[in-house]
Coordinates of N, CA and C in Angstrom, one line a residue:
M829 N -45.7 -20.0 -48.4 CA -45.5 -19.1 -47.5 C -45.5 -19.9 -46.5
P830 N -44.5 -19.6 -45.1 CA -43.8 -20.2 -44.3 C -45.1 -19.8 -43.0
S831 N -45.4 -20.3 -42.2 CA -46.2 -19.9 -41.4 C -46.1 -19.5 -40.1
S832 N -46.4 -18.8 -39.1 CA -45.5 -18.6 -37.9 C -46.0 -19.5 -36.9
P833 N -45.3 -19.9 -36.2 CA -45.5 -21.2 -34.9 C -47.2 -20.7 -34.0
P834 N -48.0 -21.1 -33.6 CA -48.4 -20.8 -33.4 C -48.3 -20.2 -31.6
F835 N -47.0 -20.3 -30.9 CA -47.0 -19.8 -29.9 C -46.0 -19.1 -30.1
P836 N -45.1 -17.8 -29.5 CA -44.5 -17.5 -30.3 C -42.5 -17.4 -28.8
S837 N -41.8 -17.7 -29.1 CA -40.3 -18.4 -28.9 C -40.5 -17.5 -27.5
L838 N -39.4 -17.8 -26.3 CA -39.1 -17.1 -25.8 C -38.3 -16.0 -26.9
A839 N -37.3 -16.3 -26.8 CA -36.3 -15.1 -27.6 C -37.4 -14.6 -27.9
S840 N -38.5 -14.8 -29.2 CA -39.1 -13.6 -30.1 C -39.7 -12.9 -28.7
K841 N -40.3 -12.7 -27.7 CA -41.0 -13.0 -26.5 C -39.9 -11.4 -26.0
L842 N -38.5 -12.0 -25.9 CA -37.7 -11.6 -24.9 C -37.6 -9.8 -26.2
A843 N -37.3 -9.9 -27.2 CA -36.6 -9.5 -28.3 C -37.5 -8.2 -28.1
R844 N -39.2 -8.8 -28.4 CA -39.9 -7.7 -28.4 C -40.2 -6.6 -27.1
W845 N -39.8 -7.8 -26.7 CA -39.8 -7.0 -24.7 C -38.8 -6.2 -25.1
L846 N -37.7 -5.8 -25.4 CA -36.7 -5.1 -25.4 C -36.9 -3.9 -26.1
V847 N -37.6 -4.0 -27.3 CA -37.9 -3.1 -28.7 C -38.4 -2.5 -27.6
R848 N -39.3 -2.6 -27.5 CA -40.5 -1.6 -26.2 C -40.3 -0.7 -25.6
W849 N -39.6 -1.3 -24.7 CA -38.4 -0.7 -23.6 C -37.3 -0.3 -23.3
R850 N -36.7 -0.3 -24.7 CA -35.9 0.4 -24.9 C -35.0 1.5 -24.6
L851 N -36.6 2.5 -24.5 CA -35.8 4.0 -24.6 C -36.1 4.2 -22.5
P852 N -37.4 3.1 -21.7 CA -36.8 3.5 -20.5 C -35.4 2.4 -20.0
L853 N -34.9 1.5 -20.4 CA -34.2 0.9 -20.2 C -32.7 1.5 -20.0
A854 N -32.9 2.4 -21.3 CA -32.0 3.3 -22.0 C -31.5 4.6 -21.0
A855 N -32.8 4.9 -20.0 CA -32.6 5.5 -19.2 C -31.8 5.6 -18.2
L856 N -32.2 4.1 -17.5 CA -32.0 3.3 -16.3 C -30.5 3.1 -16.4
G857 N -30.0 2.6 -17.9 CA -29.2 2.3 -18.1 C -27.9 3.2 -17.9
L858 N -28.0 4.5 -18.5 CA -27.9 5.8 -17.8 C -27.9 7.0 -17.2
V859 N -28.7 5.8 -16.0 CA -28.3 7.0 -14.2 C -27.8 6.2 -14.1
L860 N -28.4 4.8 -14.3 CA -27.2 3.6 -13.6 C -25.5 3.6 -13.6
G861 N -24.9 4.4 -14.9 CA -23.9 4.9 -15.1 C -23.3 5.3 -14.4
L862 N -23.9 7.1 -14.6 CA -23.6 8.1 -13.8 C -23.5 7.8 -12.0
V863 N -24.8 7.4 -11.8 CA -24.3 7.2 -9.6 C -23.2 6.3 -9.5
S864 N -22.9 5.1 -10.3 CA -22.0 4.3 -10.7 C -20.5 5.2 -11.0
V865 N -19.9 6.1 -12.0 CA -19.1 6.9 -11.7 C -18.2 7.5 -10.4
E866 N -20.0 8.3 -9.9 CA -19.6 9.1 -8.7 C -19.5 7.9 -7.6
R867 N -20.2 7.0 -7.5 CA -19.8 5.9 -6.1 C -18.5 5.8 -7.5
S868 N -17.5 5.4 -7.5 CA -16.4 5.2 -7.6 C -15.4 6.0 -7.7
R869 N -16.0 7.1 -7.1 CA -14.7 8.3 -6.2 C -14.2 7.9 -5.0
L870 N -15.0 7.4 -4.7 CA -14.8 6.7 -3.1 C -14.3 5.9 -2.5
L871 N -13.6 5.0 -4.2 CA -12.9 3.5 -4.2 C -11.2 3.6 -3.4
E872 N -11.4 3.2 -2.6 CA -9.9 3.0 -2.5 C -9.4 1.7 -2.2
Y873 N -8.4 0.9 -2.9 CA -7.8 0.1 -3.3 C -7.1 0.1 -2.4
S874 N -6.1 -0.9 -1.9 CA -5.1 -0.9 -0.8 C -3.3 -1.4 -1.6
Q875 N -2.5 -0.3 -1.8 CA -1.6 -0.2 -2.4 C -0.4 -1.2 -1.6
S876 N -0.2 -2.6 -1.0 CA 0.2 -3.4 -0.1 C 0.0 -4.6 -0.7
I877 N 2.0 -5.5 -0.4 CA 2.0 -6.6 -1.3 C 0.7 -8.0 -0.9
D878 N 0.4 -6.9 0.0 CA -0.2 -8.5 0.6 C -1.6 -8.1 -0.2
A879 N -2.1 -7.4 -0.7 CA -3.5 -7.7 -1.7 C -3.1 -8.1 -3.1
M880 N -1.6 -8.2 -3.1 CA -0.9 -8.4 -5.0 C -0.6 -9.9 -4.9
F881 N -0.7 -10.9 -4.0 CA -0.4 -12.1 -3.1 C -1.5 -13.0 -2.5
D882 N -1.7 -14.1 -3.2 CA -2.5 -14.6 -2.7 C -2.1 -15.2 -1.3
Q883 N -2.9 -15.5 0.3 CA -2.7 -15.2 1.1 C -1.4 -16.8 2.0
T884 N -1.8 -17.4 0.7 CA -1.0 -18.9 0.4 C 0.1 -19.2 0.3
D885 N 0.6 -17.8 -0.8 CA 1.6 -18.0 -1.2 C 3.0 -18.0 -0.5
P886 N 4.2 -19.1 -1.1 CA 4.6 -19.4 0.4 C 6.0 -18.1 0.8
A887 N 5.9 -17.0 -0.2 CA 7.0 -15.7 0.3 C 6.5 -14.4 1.1
I888 N 5.3 -15.2 0.9 CA 4.0 -14.3 2.3 C 4.9 -14.3 3.1
P889 N 5.0 -15.1 4.4 CA 5.1 -14.8 5.3 C 6.8 -14.6 5.5
P890 N 7.5 -15.4 4.8 CA 9.3 -14.1 5.1 C 9.0 -12.4 4.6
F891 N 7.8 -12.3 3.8 CA 7.6 -11.1 3.3 C 7.2 -10.4 5.1
H892 N 6.3 -11.7 5.6 CA 6.1 -10.5 6.3 C 7.2 -10.7 7.3
R893 N 7.6 -11.6 8.3 CA 8.8 -11.5 8.8 C 9.4 -9.9 8.3
L894 N 10.2 -10.0 7.4 CA 10.6 -8.6 7.4 C 10.6 -7.8 7.3
G895 N 9.2 -6.9 7.3 CA 8.8 -6.0 7.4 C 8.3 -5.9 8.9
R896 N 8.3 -6.5 10.0 CA 8.4 -6.3 11.1 C 10.1 -6.0 12.2
T897 N 10.3 -6.8 11.1 CA 12.5 -6.7 11.2 C 13.2 -4.8 11.3
F898 N 12.0 -4.9 10.0 CA 12.8 -3.5 9.5 C 12.0 -2.8 9.2
G899 N 10.3 -2.8 9.6 CA 9.5 -2.0 9.3 C 8.7 -1.9 7.8
A900 N 7.2 -1.6 7.6 CA 5.8 -1.9 7.1 C 7.1 -0.8 6.0
S901 N 7.3 -1.4 4.4 CA 7.5 -0.6 3.1 C 8.6 0.2 3.3
S902 N 9.5 -0.2 4.5 CA 10.6 1.0 4.3 C 12.8 -0.1 4.2
A903 N 11.7 -1.1 4.1 CA 12.6 -2.1 3.9 C 13.1 -2.1 1.7
V904 N 13.8 -1.9 1.3 CA 14.7 -2.2 -0.1 C 16.2 -3.2 -0.3
L905 N 15.1 -3.9 -1.0 CA 16.8 -4.9 -1.7 C 17.6 -4.4 -2.2
A906 N 18.3 -3.9 -2.7 CA 19.2 -4.2 -3.2 C 20.1 -5.8 -4.0
V907 N 20.1 -6.0 -5.1 CA 20.0 -7.8 -5.6 C 20.5 -6.9 -5.8
Y908 N 22.1 -8.5 -6.0 CA 22.9 -8.8 -8.0 C 23.4 -9.8 -7.8
D909 N 24.4 -10.2 -9.0 CA 24.2 -11.5 -8.7 C 26.2 -11.0 -8.9
D910 N 26.7 -12.3 -8.4 CA 28.4 -12.4 -8.3 C 28.9 -13.6 -8.3
A911 N 29.1 -14.7 -9.1 CA 29.8 -15.5 -8.7 C 30.6 -15.8 -8.0
A912 N 31.8 -14.7 -7.5 CA 32.7 -15.5 -6.6 C 32.0 -14.7 -5.2
L913 N 31.5 -14.6 -5.0 CA 30.6 -14.1 -3.6 C 31.6 -14.0 -2.5
F914 N 31.8 -15.2 -2.5 CA 32.2 -16.4 -1.4 C 34.0 -16.3 -1.4
T915 N 34.8 -15.7 -2.0 CA 35.5 -15.0 -2.0 C 36.0 -13.7 -1.6
P916 N 37.7 -13.6 -0.8 CA 37.8 -12.5 -1.0 C 38.0 -10.9 -1.9
A917 N 37.5 -10.9 -2.3 CA 37.3 -10.3 -3.6 C 35.6 -10.1 -3.5
G918 N 34.7 -11.0 -3.8 CA 33.4 -10.8 -3.6 C 33.0 -10.4 -2.4
Y919 N 33.9 -10.5 -1.5 CA 33.3 -9.7 -0.5 C 33.5 -8.9 -0.5
D920 N 35.1 -8.1 -1.1 CA 34.8 -6.2 -0.7 C 34.3 -6.1 -1.6
R921 N 33.5 -6.4 -3.0 CA 32.5 -6.0 -4.1 C 31.6 -5.3 -3.0
L922 N 30.8 -7.0 -2.1 CA 29.6 -6.1 -1.1 C 29.7 -5.0 0.0
A923 N 31.1 -5.7 1.2 CA 31.2 -4.6 1.8 C 31.1 -3.5 0.7
G924 N 31.7 -3.1 -0.3 CA 32.1 -1.9 -0.5 C 30.5 -1.0 -0.8
L925 N 29.7 -2.5 -1.7 CA 28.0 -1.7 -2.4 C 27.1 -1.2 -0.8
T926 N 28.1 -1.8 0.2 CA 26.8 -2.2 1.8 C 27.2 -0.7 1.8
A927 N 28.3 0.3 1.5 CA 28.9 1.0 2.7 C 28.4 2.2 1.3
E928 N 28.9 2.5 0.4 CA 28.2 2.6 -0.5 C 26.4 2.8 -0.3
L929 N 26.1 2.3 -0.1 CA 24.3 2.6 -0.4 C 23.8 3.2 1.0
K930 N 25.0 2.4 2.0 CA 25.0 3.5 3.3 C 24.4 4.8 3.3
N931 N 25.4 5.7 2.5 CA 25.5 7.0 2.1 C 25.0 7.7 0.9
L932 N 23.9 6.5 1.2 CA 23.2 7.7 0.3 C 22.1 8.1 1.0
P933 N 22.2 9.4 0.6 CA 20.6 10.0 1.8 C 19.0 9.7 1.3
G934 N 19.0 9.3 2.4 CA 17.3 8.3 2.3 C 17.5 7.3 3.3
V935 N 18.7 6.4 3.2 CA 18.9 5.0 3.1 C 18.7 5.5 4.7
R936 N 19.3 5.0 5.7 CA 19.0 4.6 7.2 C 20.3 4.3 7.7
S937 N 19.4 2.9 7.5 CA 20.5 1.9 7.7 C 20.7 0.6 6.8
T938 N 22.3 -0.2 6.3 CA 22.0 -1.2 5.5 C 22.9 -2.4 6.1
T939 N 21.8 -3.7 5.6 CA 22.5 -5.2 6.2 C 22.8 -5.9 5.0
S940 N 23.9 -6.3 4.9 CA 24.2 -7.6 4.3 C 25.2 -8.7 5.1
L941 N 25.4 -10.0 3.9 CA 27.2 -10.2 4.8 C 27.9 -9.2 4.9
A942 N 28.6 -8.0 4.2 CA 29.1 -7.8 4.8 C 29.7 -6.7 6.3
T943 N 27.8 -6.9 7.1 CA 27.9 -6.0 8.4 C 27.5 -7.2 9.3
T944 N 28.0 -7.9 9.2 CA 27.8 -9.0 10.1 C 28.7 -9.2 11.6
P945 N 28.4 -9.3 12.6 CA 29.5 -9.9 13.5 C 31.1 -9.8 12.9
L946 N 30.8 -11.1 12.0 CA 31.7 -12.3 11.6 C 33.2 -11.2 10.9
G947 N 33.0 -10.4 10.3 CA 33.1 -9.4 9.8 C 33.5 -10.0 8.1
R948 N 34.8 -10.1 7.0 CA 34.7 -11.2 6.5 C 35.3 -12.5 6.8
H949 N 35.5 -13.1 7.7 CA 35.5 -14.6 8.2 C 33.8 -15.3 7.5
I950 N 32.5 -14.3 7.6 CA 31.7 -14.7 6.8 C 31.8 -15.9 5.8
I951 N 33.2 -15.8 4.9 CA 32.6 -15.8 3.9 C 34.1 -17.1 4.0
D952 N 34.4 -17.7 5.4 CA 35.3 -18.7 5.4 C 33.9 -20.1 5.7
T953 N 33.3 -20.5 5.6 CA 32.2 -21.9 5.4 C 32.5 -23.2 5.9
A954 N 33.4 -23.3 5.1 CA 33.9 -24.7 4.8 C 34.6 -24.8 5.9
T955 N 35.9 -23.4 7.4 CA 36.4 -23.4 8.4 C 35.7 -23.5 9.2
N956 N 34.5 -22.4 9.2 CA 34.0 -21.7 10.7 C 32.3 -22.2 10.6
P957 N 32.6 -23.3 11.9 CA 31.1 -23.3 11.4 C 30.6 -22.0 11.4
A958 N 30.7 -21.2 12.8 CA 29.7 -20.3 12.7 C 29.4 -19.4 11.6
A959 N 30.3 -19.3 10.8 CA 30.1 -18.6 9.2 C 28.9 -19.2 9.0
A960 N 28.7 -21.2 8.3 CA 28.4 -21.3 8.4 C 27.0 -21.9 8.1
R961 N 27.3 -21.3 9.4 CA 25.2 -21.6 10.4 C 24.8 -20.2 10.2
L962 N 25.7 -19.0 10.0 CA 25.4 -17.6 10.1 C 24.6 -17.6 8.7
I963 N 24.9 -18.3 7.7 CA 25.2 -18.4 6.0 C 24.1 -18.6 6.0
H964 N 23.7 -19.7 6.5 CA 22.3 -20.5 6.8 C 21.0 -19.6 6.9
L965 N 21.0 -19.4 7.8 CA 20.2 -18.5 8.3 C 19.4 -17.3 7.4
M966 N 20.3 -16.0 6.9 CA 20.6 -15.2 6.7 C 19.7 -15.6 4.6
E967 N 20.1 -17.3 4.5 CA 19.6 -17.7 3.0 C 17.8 -17.0 3.0
G968 N 17.8 -16.0 1.6 CA 17.3 -15.7 1.8 C 16.5 -14.4 1.6
Y969 N 17.7 -14.0 2.8 CA 17.1 -12.5 2.9 C 18.3 -11.8 2.4
T970 N 20.0 -12.0 2.1 CA 21.3 -11.0 2.3 C 21.7 -12.0 1.0
V971 N 21.4 -13.3 1.3 CA 22.4 -14.4 0.5 C 21.3 -15.5 -0.4
G972 N 21.6 -15.1 -1.6 CA 20.4 -16.3 -2.4 C 21.0 -18.0 -2.2
S973 N 20.3 -18.8 -1.6 CA 20.7 -20.8 -1.1 C 21.7 -20.4 -2.7
D974 N 21.6 -20.3 -4.0 CA 22.8 -20.6 -4.6 C 24.4 -20.2 -4.1
H975 N 24.2 -19.2 -3.1 CA 25.5 -18.7 -2.7 C 26.1 -17.4 -3.8
R976 N 25.1 -17.2 -4.7 CA 26.1 -15.7 -5.6 C 25.0 -14.9 -5.6
T977 N 23.8 -14.8 -5.4 CA 23.3 -14.0 -5.4 C 23.5 -13.8 -3.8
A978 N 23.6 -11.8 -3.9 CA 24.4 -11.4 -2.6 C 22.8 -9.8 -2.7
A979 N 22.5 -10.1 -1.0 CA 21.4 -8.5 -1.4 C 22.3 -7.5 -0.5
V980 N 21.3 -6.4 0.0 CA 21.6 -5.3 0.9 C 20.4 -4.8 1.1
V981 N 19.6 -5.2 2.3 CA 19.1 -4.5 3.1 C 19.3 -3.4 3.3
C982 N 18.2 -2.4 2.5 CA 18.9 -0.5 2.5 C 17.3 -0.3 3.6
V983 N 17.4 0.6 5.3 CA 16.5 0.6 5.6 C 15.9 2.3 5.0
L984 N 15.2 2.8 4.9 CA 14.5 3.4 4.1 C 14.2 5.3 4.9
D985 N 14.6 6.3 4.7 CA 14.4 7.4 6.1 C 12.6 7.7 5.4
A986 N 11.7 8.2 5.2 CA 10.5 7.7 5.5 C 10.3 9.5 4.4
T987 N 10.8 10.2 4.3 CA 11.3 10.9 3.2 C 12.1 10.8 1.8
N988 N 11.5 11.4 1.1 CA 11.4 11.1 -0.6 C 12.2 9.8 -0.9
T989 N 11.6 9.3 -0.5 CA 11.8 7.2 -1.1 C 11.4 7.3 -2.7
S990 N 11.2 7.8 -3.2 CA 10.9 7.6 -4.8 C 13.0 8.2 -5.6
E991 N 13.3 9.2 -5.0 CA 14.7 9.8 -5.1 C 15.0 8.7 -4.9
T992 N 15.2 8.4 -3.8 CA 16.3 7.5 -3.0 C 16.4 6.0 -3.3
I993 N 15.1 5.2 -3.7 CA 15.5 4.1 -5.0 C 15.5 4.5 -6.1
R994 N 15.2 5.2 -6.3 CA 16.1 5.9 -8.0 C 17.6 6.0 -7.9
A995 N 18.4 6.7 -7.0 CA 19.8 6.7 -6.1 C 20.9 4.8 -6.6
I996 N 19.4 4.5 -5.6 CA 20.1 2.6 -5.1 C 20.0 2.6 -6.5
R997 N 19.3 2.2 -7.7 CA 18.9 1.9 -9.3 C 20.3 1.9 -9.3
D998 N 20.8 3.7 -9.6 CA 22.0 4.3 -10.4 C 22.9 3.5 -9.8
V999 N 23.1 3.5 -8.5 CA 24.6 2.9 -8.1 C 24.5 0.9 -8.6
L1000 N 23.7 0.5 -9.1 CA 23.6 -0.7 -9.0 C 23.1 -1.0 -10.9
E1001 N 23.7 -0.4 -11.4 CA 23.6 -0.4 -12.5 C 24.5 -1.1 -13.2
R1002 N 25.8 -0.9 -11.9 CA 27.7 -0.5 -12.5 C 27.2 -2.0 -11.6
Y1003 N 26.0 -3.5 -11.7 CA 26.9 -5.1 -11.1 C 26.1 -5.7 -11.5
D1004 N 26.6 -6.8 -11.6 CA 25.7 -7.8 -13.2 C 24.7 -7.8 -12.5
D1005 N 23.4 -7.9 -13.4 CA 21.6 -8.1 -12.9 C 21.4 -7.6 -11.7
G1006 N 21.8 -6.8 -11.7 CA 22.0 -5.2 -10.2 C 20.1 -5.2 -10.5
T1007 N 19.6 -4.8 -9.4 CA 18.0 -4.6 -9.4 C 18.8 -4.3 -8.1
V1008 N 16.5 -4.2 -7.1 CA 15.9 -3.3 -6.4 C 15.0 -4.0 -6.6
A1009 N 14.6 -3.7 -5.5 CA 13.0 -4.9 -4.9 C 12.4 -4.4 -3.7
G1010 N 11.5 -4.8 -3.3 CA 10.6 -4.4 -2.3 C 9.0 -3.7 -2.1
E1011 N 8.2 -3.6 -1.9 CA 7.0 -3.3 -1.6 C 7.2 -1.4 -2.2
A1012 N 8.4 -1.5 -1.4 CA 8.2 0.3 -2.0 C 8.9 0.6 -2.6
V1013 N 9.3 -0.4 -3.6 CA 10.0 0.1 -5.1 C 8.6 -0.4 -6.0
M1014 N 7.9 -0.8 -5.2 CA 7.1 -2.0 -6.8 C 5.5 -0.4 -6.6
L1015 N 5.2 0.0 -5.5 CA 4.0 0.8 -5.3 C 4.6 2.4 -5.4

């Protein structure tokens, strides 16, 4: 018959203590759980893009610039892919989309390559230095660096945001890889 060690181990002492105090510990756990549930009703969470990303993320500074320019939570990007964006037909598609989105209820204004002061000449980057500089300035906002991703910045009214976003999505279904992005869309 094995003999028990002369000194009980720490594990056996802890086990005996837990068994002896199981009912008071269970009651304490129940009370703490109830208090926690009640306190959790007072919790608030940040519904901003800033809270979703690390502050060192390189996308945060352009996002803040966008918010300062168009107003926080009110700018939505309508984005699509067009391999022929810098052709007359591609410009016409973008101009048509920009006008269609601007006419949607709940859209206050739209900005895209089609709304620049250069008009159609914005696509003449090879012969127009002003167009080339403006395109470079707008890269990452209304045109991708690949020069085939187009975006229309839609500034929304404060009312019926979800209905407006739904209408923008419906329009973009007709475009290749059309999508809607922005803080208002994510929240």
